[in-house]
Coordinates of C-alpha atoms in Angstrom, one line a residue:
X1454 CA 48.4 192.1 -68.4
X1455 CA 51.9 193.3 -69.0
X1456 CA 53.0 196.1 -70.4
X1457 CA 56.8 195.8 -71.3
X1458 CA 57.5 199.1 -74.2
X1459 CA 59.5 201.9 -72.4
X1460 CA 56.9 205.1 -72.9
X1461 CA 60.0 207.3 -71.2
X1462 CA 60.1 209.4 -74.1
X1463 CA 56.8 210.0 -74.0
X1464 CA 55.6 209.1 -70.5
X1465 CA 58.6 210.9 -69.1
X1466 CA 56.3 209.9 -65.4
X1467 CA 55.3 206.0 -66.3
X1468 CA 58.4 203.5 -67.4
X1469 CA 57.1 200.2 -66.9
X1470 CA 53.2 198.8 -65.7
X1471 CA 52.2 195.2 -64.9
X1472 CA 49.2 193.8 -64.4
X1473 CA 46.9 190.6 -63.6
X1474 CA 44.6 189.1 -65.4
X1475 CA 44.0 188.3 -69.1
X1476 CA 42.8 190.2 -72.1
X1477 CA 39.6 189.4 -74.0
X1478 CA 37.2 190.0 -75.9
X1479 CA 34.7 190.8 -73.4
X1480 CA 35.6 192.4 -69.6
X1481 CA 39.9 193.3 -70.5
X1482 CA 42.0 192.2 -67.3
X1483 CA 40.5 192.8 -63.6
X1484 CA 41.9 194.2 -60.7
X1485 CA 40.3 192.8 -57.0
X1486 CA 40.3 194.9 -53.3
X1487 CA 39.5 193.3 -50.3
X1488 CA 40.0 194.2 -47.2
X1489 CA 43.2 192.4 -47.0
X1490 CA 44.9 193.8 -49.9
X1491 CA 48.2 195.7 -49.0
X1492 CA 49.0 198.7 -50.3
X1493 CA 45.2 200.8 -50.9
X1494 CA 46.5 203.7 -52.1
X1495 CA 49.1 202.8 -53.9
X1496 CA 46.7 200.4 -55.5
X1497 CA 44.0 203.3 -56.3
X1498 CA 47.5 205.9 -57.2
X1499 CA 48.2 202.6 -60.6
X1500 CA 43.6 202.6 -61.4
X1501 CA 44.5 206.5 -61.9
X1502 CA 47.0 205.5 -64.4
X1503 CA 45.2 202.6 -66.2
X1504 CA 42.2 205.6 -67.1
X1505 CA 43.9 208.7 -67.2
X1506 CA 42.9 210.0 -71.1
X1507 CA 46.3 211.0 -72.2
X1508 CA 48.4 206.9 -71.1
X1509 CA 47.3 204.8 -73.6
X1510 CA 46.1 201.9 -71.3
X1511 CA 42.8 202.9 -71.0
X1512 CA 42.6 202.8 -74.8
X1513 CA 44.6 199.7 -75.4
X1514 CA 43.1 197.7 -72.7
X1515 CA 40.0 198.1 -73.4
X1516 CA 37.4 198.2 -76.0
X1517 CA 34.4 201.2 -74.7
X1518 CA 31.5 199.3 -76.6
X1519 CA 28.6 201.3 -77.3
X1520 CA 25.5 200.9 -78.2
X1521 CA 26.4 202.6 -81.0
X1522 CA 29.8 201.7 -82.7
X1523 CA 32.4 200.4 -81.3
X1524 CA 35.6 202.3 -80.9
X1525 CA 38.7 202.8 -79.6
X1526 CA 39.3 205.4 -76.8
X1527 CA 42.4 206.3 -78.3
X1528 CA 40.6 206.8 -81.8
X1529 CA 39.0 209.9 -79.7
X1530 CA 41.5 210.7 -78.2
X1531 CA 43.8 211.6 -81.5
X1532 CA 40.5 213.6 -82.7
X1533 CA 41.8 216.4 -84.7
X1534 CA 38.8 218.4 -85.6
X1535 CA 39.3 222.1 -87.8
X1536 CA 36.3 223.6 -88.5
X1537 CA 36.5 223.1 -92.4
X1538 CA 35.8 218.9 -91.2
X1539 CA 33.3 220.0 -88.6
X1540 CA 31.6 221.9 -91.8
X1541 CA 32.3 219.2 -94.0
X1542 CA 30.7 216.6 -91.2
X1543 CA 27.6 219.0 -90.9
X1544 CA 26.9 219.1 -94.6
X1545 CA 27.9 215.2 -95.0
X1546 CA 24.2 214.5 -96.4
X1547 CA 23.0 215.0 -99.8
X1548 CA 19.5 216.6 -100.5
X1549 CA 18.2 219.8 -100.1
X1550 CA 17.0 220.5 -96.2
X1551 CA 15.8 224.6 -94.4
X1552 CA 18.1 226.6 -92.6
X1553 CA 17.1 230.0 -90.7
X1554 CA 18.1 232.9 -89.5
X1555 CA 17.2 236.4 -87.6
X1556 CA 17.6 239.3 -89.4
X1557 CA 15.0 241.6 -86.8
X1558 CA 12.9 238.4 -87.3
X1559 CA 13.4 234.7 -88.8
X1560 CA 13.8 234.0 -92.0
X1561 CA 13.6 230.9 -93.6
X1562 CA 16.2 229.3 -96.4
X1563 CA 15.9 225.6 -98.5
X1564 CA 20.5 225.5 -99.1
X1565 CA 21.1 222.6 -101.6
X1566 CA 24.0 219.8 -100.0
X1567 CA 26.5 218.9 -102.6
X1568 CA 30.3 218.3 -103.8
X1569 CA 32.2 220.5 -104.6
X1570 CA 35.1 219.0 -105.9
X1571 CA 36.3 216.7 -103.3
X1572 CA 34.7 218.9 -100.6
X1573 CA 31.3 219.7 -99.1
X1574 CA 28.9 222.6 -100.5
X1575 CA 25.8 224.4 -100.0
X1576 CA 23.5 226.2 -102.8
X1577 CA 20.7 228.0 -102.6
X1578 CA 17.3 226.7 -104.0
X1579 CA 16.1 228.5 -107.4
X1580 CA 12.2 227.8 -106.5
X1581 CA 10.6 230.7 -107.3
X1582 CA 8.4 230.2 -104.3
X1583 CA 11.2 231.1 -102.2
X1584 CA 10.6 234.6 -101.4
X1585 CA 14.7 235.8 -100.6
X1586 CA 16.1 239.0 -99.6
X1587 CA 18.0 241.1 -102.4
X1588 CA 21.3 240.9 -100.7
X1589 CA 21.0 237.0 -100.9
X1590 CA 19.7 236.8 -104.2
X1591 CA 23.2 237.2 -105.8
X1592 CA 23.9 234.5 -104.2
X1593 CA 21.4 232.0 -105.8
X1594 CA 24.0 231.6 -108.6
X1595 CA 26.9 230.8 -106.5
X1596 CA 27.9 227.5 -105.0
X1597 CA 30.2 227.8 -101.8
X1598 CA 32.7 225.1 -100.6
X1599 CA 33.5 224.0 -97.0
X1600 CA 36.9 225.8 -95.4
X1601 CA 38.3 227.0 -92.1
X1602 CA 36.5 230.6 -92.9
X1603 CA 33.8 232.7 -95.1
X1604 CA 35.5 233.9 -98.1
X1605 CA 33.0 235.9 -100.7
X1606 CA 35.6 235.7 -103.2
X1607 CA 36.7 231.6 -102.7
X1608 CA 33.6 231.1 -102.6
X1609 CA 33.7 229.2 -98.9
X1610 CA 31.6 229.1 -96.2
X1611 CA 33.0 227.7 -92.3
X1612 CA 31.6 226.1 -90.0
X1613 CA 30.1 228.5 -86.7
X1614 CA 28.7 226.5 -84.1
X1615 CA 26.2 223.3 -83.7
X1616 CA 24.6 222.8 -86.8
X1617 CA 25.5 226.1 -87.6
X1618 CA 27.2 227.8 -91.5
X1619 CA 28.7 230.7 -92.1
X1620 CA 27.9 232.0 -95.3
X1621 CA 29.9 235.4 -96.4
X1622 CA 27.5 238.0 -97.9
X1623 CA 30.4 240.2 -99.1
X1624 CA 33.1 241.3 -98.0
X1625 CA 33.1 242.4 -95.2
X1626 CA 29.5 241.1 -93.9
X1627 CA 28.9 237.2 -92.6
X1628 CA 25.4 235.4 -92.3
X1629 CA 24.6 233.0 -89.8
X1630 CA 22.2 230.2 -90.6
X1631 CA 21.0 227.1 -88.5
X1632 CA 19.8 223.9 -90.2
X1633 CA 16.4 222.9 -88.2
X1634 CA 15.8 219.4 -86.4
X1635 CA 16.3 216.7 -89.3
X1636 CA 15.4 213.4 -87.9
X1637 CA 17.0 211.3 -91.7
X1638 CA 20.1 212.7 -91.3
X1639 CA 21.5 209.6 -89.9
X1640 CA 24.8 209.6 -90.7
X1641 CA 27.4 209.7 -87.9
X1642 CA 30.7 211.5 -87.9
X1643 CA 33.9 210.9 -85.8
X1644 CA 33.1 213.7 -83.7
X1645 CA 29.4 212.7 -83.0
X1646 CA 30.4 209.2 -81.9
X1647 CA 33.9 210.3 -79.6
X1648 CA 30.7 212.8 -78.1
X1649 CA 28.3 209.7 -77.1
X1650 CA 31.9 207.8 -76.1
X1651 CA 32.8 210.6 -73.8
X1652 CA 28.9 210.5 -72.4
X1653 CA 28.9 206.7 -71.8
X1654 CA 32.5 206.7 -70.4
X1655 CA 31.0 209.1 -67.6
X1656 CA 28.5 206.5 -66.5
X1657 CA 29.6 203.6 -67.1
X1658 CA 30.7 201.1 -64.2
X1659 CA 33.0 198.5 -64.2
X1660 CA 32.2 194.9 -64.5
X1661 CA 32.6 192.7 -61.3
X1662 CA 36.2 190.7 -61.6
X1663 CA 36.1 187.7 -62.6
X1664 CA 32.7 187.3 -64.8
X1665 CA 33.1 188.5 -67.5
X1666 CA 36.7 188.3 -68.1
X1667 CA 38.4 185.7 -69.7
X1668 CA 36.9 182.7 -71.6
X1669 CA 38.6 180.3 -69.3
X1670 CA 36.6 181.7 -66.2
X1671 CA 34.0 178.6 -67.4
X1672 CA 36.4 176.0 -67.1
X1673 CA 37.7 177.2 -63.2
X1674 CA 33.3 177.2 -63.2
X1675 CA 34.0 173.7 -64.4
X1676 CA 36.0 171.9 -62.7
X1677 CA 35.4 173.8 -59.8
X1678 CA 38.9 172.9 -57.7
X1679 CA 38.3 175.6 -54.8
X1680 CA 35.1 173.5 -53.8
X1681 CA 37.3 170.6 -54.0
X1682 CA 39.4 171.4 -51.9
X1683 CA 36.6 172.6 -49.8
X1684 CA 35.1 169.4 -49.7
X1685 CA 38.0 167.3 -48.9
X1686 CA 39.2 169.4 -46.5
X1687 CA 35.7 168.9 -44.8
X1688 CA 35.7 164.8 -45.5
X1689 CA 39.3 164.6 -43.3
X1690 CA 39.6 163.4 -46.8
X1691 CA 43.4 163.7 -45.6
X1692 CA 43.7 161.4 -43.1
X1693 CA 41.5 158.8 -44.8
X1694 CA 44.1 159.2 -48.2
X1695 CA 47.5 158.5 -48.4
X1696 CA 47.6 161.7 -50.0
X1697 CA 48.3 164.5 -47.3
X1698 CA 47.4 167.8 -46.7
X1699 CA 50.2 169.1 -48.8
X1700 CA 49.2 166.7 -51.5
X1701 CA 45.7 168.3 -51.7
X1702 CA 47.1 172.1 -51.6
X1703 CA 48.6 171.3 -54.7
X1704 CA 46.8 169.2 -56.6
X1705 CA 43.7 172.6 -55.8
X1706 CA 46.7 174.5 -57.3
X1707 CA 47.3 172.5 -60.2
X1708 CA 43.8 172.6 -60.9
X1709 CA 43.3 176.1 -61.1
X1710 CA 46.9 176.3 -63.1
X1711 CA 44.7 174.2 -65.8
X1712 CA 41.5 175.5 -65.5
X1713 CA 43.6 179.3 -66.0
X1714 CA 44.9 178.3 -69.0
X1715 CA 44.1 179.2 -72.8
X1716 CA 43.7 177.3 -75.9
X1717 CA 46.8 176.8 -78.0
X1718 CA 45.0 176.9 -81.1
X1719 CA 45.5 180.6 -82.4
X1720 CA 47.4 181.3 -79.4
X1721 CA 50.6 182.4 -80.4
X1722 CA 53.1 182.8 -77.4
X1723 CA 53.5 179.4 -77.5
X1724 CA 55.9 177.8 -74.7
X1725 CA 56.7 174.7 -74.5
X1726 CA 59.9 171.6 -73.6
X1727 CA 60.4 169.4 -75.6
X1728 CA 62.2 165.8 -74.1
X1729 CA 64.9 163.1 -75.5
X1730 CA 64.2 160.7 -78.1
X1731 CA 62.0 157.8 -76.5
X1732 CA 64.0 155.5 -78.4
X1733 CA 61.6 152.3 -77.9
X1734 CA 59.2 155.1 -79.9
X1735 CA 61.6 156.8 -81.5
X1736 CA 59.4 160.1 -80.5
X1737 CA 59.7 163.0 -78.8
X1738 CA 56.9 164.4 -76.7
X1739 CA 56.2 168.0 -77.1
X1740 CA 54.6 169.1 -73.4
X1741 CA 52.6 172.7 -73.2
X1742 CA 53.7 175.4 -70.8
X1743 CA 51.6 178.5 -70.8
X1744 CA 48.0 176.9 -73.1
X1745 CA 46.0 173.2 -73.6
X1746 CA 46.4 171.9 -76.5
X1747 CA 42.6 171.6 -78.4
X1748 CA 41.1 168.0 -78.0
X1749 CA 44.3 167.5 -75.7
X1750 CA 46.5 165.8 -78.6
X1751 CA 49.6 165.1 -77.6
X1752 CA 52.2 166.6 -79.9
X1753 CA 55.9 164.7 -80.8
X1754 CA 58.5 165.4 -82.8
X1755 CA 60.4 162.5 -84.9
X1756 CA 64.0 161.7 -83.8
X1757 CA 66.8 163.2 -85.6
X1758 CA 68.2 159.6 -86.1
X1759 CA 67.2 155.9 -85.4
X1760 CA 67.0 155.1 -81.8
X1761 CA 69.4 151.3 -81.1
X1762 CA 66.0 150.0 -79.2
X1763 CA 63.3 151.2 -81.8
X1764 CA 62.4 148.2 -84.2
X1765 CA 64.0 150.3 -87.4
X1766 CA 67.4 150.3 -85.1
X1767 CA 67.2 146.2 -84.1
X1768 CA 66.2 145.6 -87.5
X1769 CA 70.1 147.1 -88.8
X1770 CA 71.9 146.1 -86.1
X1771 CA 70.5 142.5 -86.9
X1772 CA 71.5 142.9 -90.6
X1773 CA 74.5 144.2 -89.7
X1774 CA 75.7 141.8 -86.6
X1775 CA 74.5 138.8 -90.0
X1776 CA 76.6 140.5 -92.4
X1777 CA 79.5 141.0 -90.5
X1778 CA 79.5 136.9 -88.8
X1779 CA 79.6 136.6 -92.9
X1780 CA 81.9 137.7 -93.7
X1781 CA 84.9 137.2 -91.3
X1782 CA 83.8 133.6 -92.4
X1783 CA 84.3 133.7 -95.7
X1784 CA 88.1 135.5 -94.5
X1785 CA 88.3 132.6 -92.7
X1786 CA 88.1 129.9 -95.0
X1787 CA 90.2 132.4 -97.3
X1788 CA 93.5 132.1 -95.4
X1789 CA 92.7 128.8 -94.5
X1790 CA 92.5 127.6 -98.0
X1791 CA 94.6 130.4 -99.6
X1792 CA 97.3 128.5 -101.0
X1793 CA 94.6 126.3 -103.0
X1794 CA 94.7 126.5 -106.9
X1795 CA 90.9 128.3 -107.5
X1796 CA 92.1 130.5 -104.7
X1797 CA 95.2 131.3 -106.4
X1798 CA 92.8 131.8 -110.1
X1799 CA 90.5 134.0 -108.2
X1800 CA 93.5 136.4 -107.0
X1801 CA 94.3 135.9 -103.1
X1802 CA 94.5 139.5 -102.9
X1803 CA 91.4 140.8 -105.0
X1804 CA 89.5 138.2 -102.3
X1805 CA 90.7 140.2 -99.2
X1806 CA 90.7 143.6 -100.4
X1807 CA 86.8 143.0 -101.6
X1808 CA 86.3 141.0 -97.8
X1809 CA 88.3 143.4 -95.2
X1810 CA 86.4 146.2 -97.6
X1811 CA 82.9 145.1 -96.8
X1812 CA 82.8 144.6 -93.6
X1813 CA 85.0 148.7 -92.8
X1814 CA 81.5 149.2 -95.0
X1815 CA 79.5 147.8 -92.4
X1816 CA 81.4 148.8 -89.6
X1817 CA 80.7 152.3 -90.3
X1818 CA 76.8 151.6 -90.2
X1819 CA 77.5 151.1 -86.5
X1820 CA 77.5 154.9 -86.1
X1821 CA 74.6 154.9 -88.1
X1822 CA 72.5 154.6 -85.5
X1823 CA 72.0 155.5 -81.8
X1824 CA 72.3 159.6 -80.1
X1825 CA 74.5 161.4 -81.9
X1826 CA 78.5 162.3 -81.0
X1827 CA 81.3 164.0 -82.5
X1828 CA 83.5 160.7 -82.6
X1829 CA 80.8 159.0 -84.3
X1830 CA 80.1 161.4 -86.8
X1831 CA 83.3 161.6 -87.5
X1832 CA 84.7 157.6 -87.8
X1833 CA 80.9 157.3 -89.9
X1834 CA 82.9 159.0 -93.1
X1835 CA 85.5 157.7 -92.0
X1836 CA 84.7 153.9 -92.5
X1837 CA 82.2 154.9 -95.0
X1838 CA 85.3 156.9 -97.7
X1839 CA 87.9 153.9 -96.5
X1840 CA 85.4 150.8 -97.2
X1841 CA 83.9 152.7 -100.8
X1842 CA 87.9 153.3 -101.9
X1843 CA 88.4 149.4 -100.9
X1844 CA 85.1 148.4 -102.5
X1845 CA 85.7 149.9 -106.2
X1846 CA 90.2 149.9 -106.4
X1847 CA 89.7 146.1 -105.9
X1848 CA 87.4 145.0 -108.6
X1849 CA 89.1 147.9 -110.7
X1850 CA 93.1 146.3 -110.0
X1851 CA 91.3 142.8 -111.1
X1852 CA 89.6 144.5 -114.4
X1853 CA 92.8 146.1 -115.3
X1854 CA 94.9 142.8 -114.5
X1855 CA 91.9 140.5 -116.3
X1856 CA 92.4 142.4 -119.6
X1857 CA 95.5 143.2 -119.6
X1858 CA 96.8 139.2 -119.4
X1859 CA 94.3 137.8 -121.4
X1860 CA 95.3 140.4 -124.2
X1861 CA 99.1 140.1 -124.1
X1862 CA 98.4 136.1 -123.8
X1863 CA 96.0 136.3 -127.6
X1864 CA 99.0 138.7 -128.5
X1865 CA 101.5 135.4 -127.6
X1866 CA 104.3 138.5 -125.7
X1867 CA 105.5 136.9 -122.4
X1868 CA 103.9 137.0 -119.7
X1869 CA 106.1 137.3 -116.7
X1870 CA 106.8 141.0 -119.1
X1871 CA 102.7 141.5 -118.6
X1872 CA 103.0 140.2 -114.7
X1873 CA 106.2 143.1 -113.5
X1874 CA 103.7 145.6 -115.5
X1875 CA 100.2 144.5 -113.7
X1876 CA 101.8 145.8 -110.3
X1877 CA 102.2 149.3 -111.6
X1878 CA 98.0 149.6 -112.1
X1879 CA 98.5 149.5 -108.2
X1880 CA 100.4 153.0 -108.2
X1881 CA 96.8 154.9 -109.4
X1882 CA 94.8 153.4 -106.3
X1883 CA 97.9 153.6 -103.7
X1884 CA 98.0 157.3 -104.6
X1885 CA 94.4 158.1 -104.8
X1886 CA 94.2 156.7 -101.3
X1887 CA 96.7 158.6 -99.8
X1888 CA 95.5 161.7 -101.2
X1889 CA 91.8 161.2 -99.0
X1890 CA 92.9 160.0 -96.2
X1891 CA 95.4 163.5 -96.2
X1892 CA 92.0 164.6 -97.0
X1893 CA 90.2 163.1 -93.9
X1894 CA 92.2 164.2 -92.1
X1895 CA 92.6 167.8 -92.9
X1896 CA 88.5 167.0 -93.3
X1897 CA 88.4 165.5 -89.8
X1898 CA 90.1 169.2 -87.8
X1899 CA 87.5 171.5 -90.1
X1900 CA 84.6 168.8 -88.6
X1901 CA 83.0 170.2 -85.5
X1902 CA 81.0 167.4 -84.5
X1903 CA 77.2 167.7 -83.3
X1904 CA 75.2 171.0 -84.7
X1905 CA 72.0 171.8 -84.1
X1906 CA 69.1 173.2 -85.8
X1907 CA 65.4 174.4 -85.8
X1908 CA 62.9 172.7 -87.8
X1909 CA 59.5 173.8 -87.5
X1910 CA 56.5 171.7 -86.5
X1911 CA 52.5 172.6 -88.1
X1912 CA 50.8 173.6 -84.5
X1913 CA 53.6 174.2 -82.6
X1914 CA 56.5 176.3 -83.5
X1915 CA 60.2 175.7 -84.4
X1916 CA 62.2 172.6 -82.3
X1917 CA 66.0 172.0 -81.7
X1918 CA 67.5 169.1 -83.6
X1919 CA 71.0 167.8 -83.4
X1920 CA 73.3 166.8 -86.4
X1921 CA 76.2 165.7 -87.5
X1922 CA 78.2 168.6 -89.1
X1923 CA 79.7 168.3 -92.0
X1924 CA 82.5 169.8 -91.7
X1925 CA 84.2 171.8 -94.4
X1926 CA 81.7 170.8 -97.6
X1927 CA 84.0 171.7 -100.3
X1928 CA 86.4 169.1 -98.8
X1929 CA 83.7 166.4 -98.4
X1930 CA 82.5 166.6 -102.3
X1931 CA 86.3 166.7 -103.0
X1932 CA 86.3 163.3 -101.1
X1933 CA 83.9 161.2 -102.4
X1934 CA 84.4 162.9 -106.4
X1935 CA 87.7 160.9 -106.0
X1936 CA 85.2 157.5 -105.9
X1937 CA 83.9 158.8 -108.7
X1938 CA 86.8 158.9 -110.2
X1939 CA 87.8 155.2 -110.0
X1940 CA 84.0 153.9 -110.4
X1941 CA 84.0 155.3 -114.0
X1942 CA 87.4 153.9 -114.9
X1943 CA 86.2 151.4 -113.4
X1944 CA 83.5 150.7 -115.9
X1945 CA 85.4 151.7 -118.3
X1946 CA 88.3 149.2 -117.4
X1947 CA 84.8 146.6 -117.0
X1948 CA 83.5 147.7 -120.7
X1949 CA 86.3 147.0 -122.0
X1950 CA 86.3 143.4 -121.6
X1951 CA 83.2 143.4 -123.1
X1952 CA 84.8 141.1 -125.5
X1953 CA 86.8 138.5 -123.8
X1954 CA 85.4 135.4 -124.3
X1955 CA 82.0 134.1 -122.1
X1956 CA 84.3 131.8 -120.7
X1957 CA 85.9 135.0 -119.1
X1958 CA 83.1 136.7 -117.6
X1959 CA 84.4 137.9 -114.1
X1960 CA 85.0 141.6 -116.3
X1961 CA 81.4 141.1 -116.8
X1962 CA 80.9 141.0 -112.7
X1963 CA 83.0 143.6 -112.2
X1964 CA 81.1 145.8 -114.7
X1965 CA 77.7 145.1 -112.8
X1966 CA 79.0 146.1 -109.3
X1967 CA 80.7 148.5 -110.4
X1968 CA 76.6 150.4 -111.2
X1969 CA 75.7 149.2 -108.4
X1970 CA 78.1 150.7 -106.5
X1971 CA 77.5 153.8 -108.3
X1972 CA 74.2 154.2 -106.3
X1973 CA 75.5 152.8 -102.9
X1974 CA 78.3 155.5 -102.9
X1975 CA 75.2 158.2 -104.0
X1976 CA 73.2 157.6 -101.8
X1977 CA 76.2 157.0 -98.5
X1978 CA 76.8 160.8 -99.9
X1979 CA 73.2 161.2 -99.6
X1980 CA 73.1 160.0 -96.0
X1981 CA 76.5 162.3 -95.2
X1982 CA 74.7 166.1 -96.6
X1983 CA 71.1 166.1 -95.2
X1984 CA 71.0 167.4 -92.4
X1985 CA 67.6 166.1 -91.4
X1986 CA 66.9 162.8 -92.7
X1987 CA 63.3 160.8 -91.5
X1988 CA 64.6 157.9 -90.5
X1989 CA 63.1 155.3 -93.3
X1990 CA 65.3 157.4 -95.9
X1991 CA 68.7 156.9 -93.1
X1992 CA 67.3 152.7 -92.2
X1993 CA 66.5 151.8 -96.0
X1994 CA 70.1 153.5 -97.3
X1995 CA 71.4 151.3 -94.9
X1996 CA 69.8 148.1 -95.3
X1997 CA 70.7 148.8 -98.3
X1998 CA 74.7 149.6 -98.2
X1999 CA 74.1 146.1 -95.7
X2000 CA 72.7 143.8 -98.7
X2001 CA 73.8 144.8 -101.0
X2002 CA 77.9 145.5 -100.0
X2003 CA 77.5 141.7 -99.3
X2004 CA 75.8 140.2 -102.3
X2005 CA 78.3 141.8 -104.1
X2006 CA 81.4 139.6 -102.0
X2007 CA 79.5 136.6 -102.3
X2008 CA 79.3 136.7 -105.9
X2009 CA 83.1 136.3 -106.0
X2010 CA 83.6 134.4 -102.9
X2011 CA 80.8 131.3 -103.5
X2012 CA 82.6 130.2 -106.9
X2013 CA 85.8 130.0 -105.1
X2014 CA 83.7 128.3 -102.2
X2015 CA 82.2 125.3 -104.0
X2016 CA 85.7 124.6 -105.7
X2017 CA 87.2 124.5 -102.4
X2018 CA 84.5 122.4 -101.0
X2019 CA 84.2 120.1 -104.0
X2020 CA 80.0 121.0 -104.7
X2021 CA 79.7 120.1 -108.3
X2022 CA 77.9 123.3 -109.4
X2023 CA 79.1 123.6 -113.4
X2024 CA 80.1 127.1 -113.4
X2025 CA 83.6 128.7 -115.3
X2026 CA 86.3 130.0 -113.3
X2027 CA 87.9 133.5 -114.3
X2028 CA 91.3 132.2 -114.1
X2029 CA 93.3 129.1 -115.1
X2030 CA 97.4 129.4 -114.1
X2031 CA 99.4 128.1 -117.0
X2032 CA 102.9 127.0 -117.8
X2033 CA 105.7 128.4 -120.3
X2034 CA 105.2 125.6 -122.6
X2035 CA 101.5 125.6 -122.6
X2036 CA 100.7 125.5 -126.3
X2037 CA 99.3 129.2 -127.4
X2038 CA 96.5 127.4 -130.3
X2039 CA 94.8 125.8 -127.2
X2040 CA 93.7 129.1 -126.1
X2041 CA 89.8 128.4 -127.0
X2042 CA 89.7 125.6 -125.5
X2043 CA 91.2 127.2 -122.0
X2044 CA 88.3 128.4 -120.0
X2045 CA 90.2 131.3 -118.3
X2046 CA 93.7 133.2 -117.3
X2047 CA 95.6 134.3 -114.9
X2048 CA 98.7 134.5 -114.0
X2049 CA 102.0 132.3 -115.0
X2050 CA 104.3 130.7 -112.3

């Protein structure tokens, strides 16, 4: 038991006190004094301080338990009594009681205990059978209440001595009356209780330590570490087994520590260690240092990231590698057959931008897995933004070119001029990209790497976990806002192409993929701003990003690969190459359009 409260202001001679043991419901803490104990004199001086009435140690360490009442000694030390309080206490029970007084001879009167306002008081019984002195007859119609002094004018009485009250007769004289012993009055006043406490304390004897000090002693008796130690020594256990003498002694000490530790249930001052992430289990084990969990329950906290060796991490890595391989295959084939007519009709730059953006977006998933580090946190955000911006810009430009070419072709305008105008559509996306890169660079300097927060775990308390710093959150919102603007523009452009004949189906694909990308971008933003993410949430978002980006690329690329490898699946192509001399009247028979040569 340690008192670290500074007491020098009130108790200048006591500044700090330490006492071994543990305070409990039964015997409090304990001290053992043997013939081998050091500093006997000092120890007894210490005990004198502990039990001294003027210090709070005795009253705070132990409850004085008597057969009558449970009360802290400190309450009695601070009990301030006055004549008025004692008078109220004496008259606390309602009823009519006999009193006596001496005036040459003993005379008996009957007084009624009554309430007078908020105080207790008396009145004389007016029964005609009672013979009162002529002096007392003047008081029959009056009520007196308790106060610190007796006053006939104020109609007040006061406490005089044990079971005695002082009643004023006139301005100069008073009558002292004493109550007969009354066994019906069972109410114990604070003064009575403290009197019992004082008497009980004088006769009290301390419990022998440690038999009644704390409940953990039963665990100590059950485990019997000392008996086990003596048995090992008696049978020379350390000579016949691999354990050394030091190991046996340490085992005994461990048993003692375990036996004397309290239960963690309803224990507020828990101390514990929490391990690093166990990757295959995706958990952190919590070990209590100063208490024992109920039923030896094992407490675990979830890791704040998806480990590489966990099943979710392994699934993500397999899906990620598969997606990257497919994207690289797409990219290789597109580059090899870049001069093919179907590749030109599909738009070489569009296909390359789409595949490269998908690869960058997939690479960002690598930084979602494993323990957070500053460079991973920064690269994760950069690759997400660059990948999403490239994705959105690719099919936004594609939609704008398709709609522009179709509208101008129908109006029989000069397509070469249209081709020149289409390059102007790149300017908006280039400006957006430059601004985003500038903001990304500025945001990187505000990013603090890996930060630490606390999370509450039931029955344990708060523990620390790490997460990627969000840096300047305003910049974060603005950067994502640019992508949302591009998405809205892409959706509007694709929607404008809804009246294009079904043969020209690229705009419809772009409209659908733009809507999907809206959800994709939102999930990426959520994965960034959530500091403490459940592993299944981040796992689901990452898996959705991988699969969705691969599907979007495949939708635009596979149709071109079927044409390249002469696989006969009937489908409409997006564009055709027209010569300037082609008849515009045959436009309805042309399945698609792109650029003129």
